Amino acid sequence: GIFISMVAQRIEPNYDESKVPVYELPPLLVSAKGKQIKSIKQWESIRRPEILEMFSSQMFGKTPVSPFTTSYEVVSEDANALDGKATCKQLRISFSNGNTERSMLMLIYLPNHIKGKVPLFFAYNFDGNQTVSSDPGILFSNHTSENKRGLKVRRWPIEMIISKGYGVATACYHDIFYDEKDKHAESILPLLGYNPGQPLEGDSWQAIGAWAWGMSRAMDYFETDSRIDAKRIALMGHSRHGKAALWAGAQDQRFAIVISNESGCGGAALSKRAYGETVAVITNSFPHWFCPNFSRFANNEQSLPFDQHELIALIAPRPVYVASAVDDRWADPKGEYLSAFHAGEVYRLYGYDGLPSEEMPALNTPVISRVGYHIRTGVHDVTDFDWQCYLNFADKWMK
Ligand code: GCU
């Protein structure tokens, strides 16, 4: 065989605040033509579309609009789950364009003590639906042959969410795009016009774009379920799923709340700070995440015509929550905070409060305005504390 050895340059991450480059953030409220954006109308008709276009052509790639059909098959329903506290439903969501078929397995818990339509959190899982609870009735997601049943229970306080009156739904992100490079052919991309073998365009979408698309397909389902209030869906994403959640929430205004849990580089963190994970590192380690054009900004963040505060601003005026963990320096907590802070400019245009100060709040002290934020003690993870904050945030804005 022929061995091609690639010697990736090891770049030490910068964790020294004094070495963060001097940068200037692109202004949110000035159009490409230099026009001051002063009203909601100007934001929505001029600036918002410009920003959406930049993220789509230069970072996440264009989301194709080619036609496909969707069908829903309920594969199990248990009205007595969690000792009667919840209804548990599993659903196969199938997509077809006539030639290509793909599917996503969704697991849903709905609180039984709430009459009528319930608000709900949706978040992908990393390792299969069977990892979020130890219930032996939970089916394996596609691509998850290994039985990791219950492995991630700690990150999914389902009973707590149910007891607060919210539903919770999940699906495995691998169902949409298996998270490795060169998995385009198996992903949902061929369903939407991608021809395997054909070289990617600079603005071709890849995994993060596809995961965001899958989040919108979950929303399509919620709109059809008579027990779910599709107008009160909180979209939560941890880490790489947080990057996808912000992008999905930016494009699809049906999501009522968007939550980024430690989404870091390519998510909530400002790229221009180049602190922790950088554009060079992420596009090199995960060449299948962003559109190819994004690599042009590797070691060249100063030339980025946008930054991540603008991604968060695209979610305005809907409530958005950004969360960090103090030992998750790789995700640049300060960069996550600053982008949430600066997005506040657009929230204020709508008459809402953003985060009150450029200074980060104290540890474990959530700040809850229309833009929410906390930095907790601990490492890169999803904890009960994180969920408690999201439940409080949802109580404030969705109840
Ligand atoms: C890696 C990656 C991050 C990502 C994280 C995760 O650390 O570099 O960008 O957010 O994985 O998804 O857990």
PDB file of C-alpha atoms in Angstrom, residues 77 163 181 196 264 288 341:
ATOM      1  CA  GLU A  77     -45.635   4.731  22.898  1.00  0.00           C
ATOM      2  CA  SER A 163     -41.334  17.621  36.833  1.00  0.00           C
ATOM      3  CA  LYS A 181     -14.680  13.131   7.600  1.00  0.00           C
ATOM      4  CA  PRO A 196     -21.076  11.848  -3.889  1.00  0.00           C
ATOM      5  CA  GLY A 264     -16.829  27.382  21.817  1.00  0.00           C
ATOM      6  CA  HIS A 288     -16.045  18.097   7.462  1.00  0.00           C
ATOM      7  CA  PHE A 341     -22.802  40.661  25.347  1.00  0.00           C
TER       8      PHE A 341
END
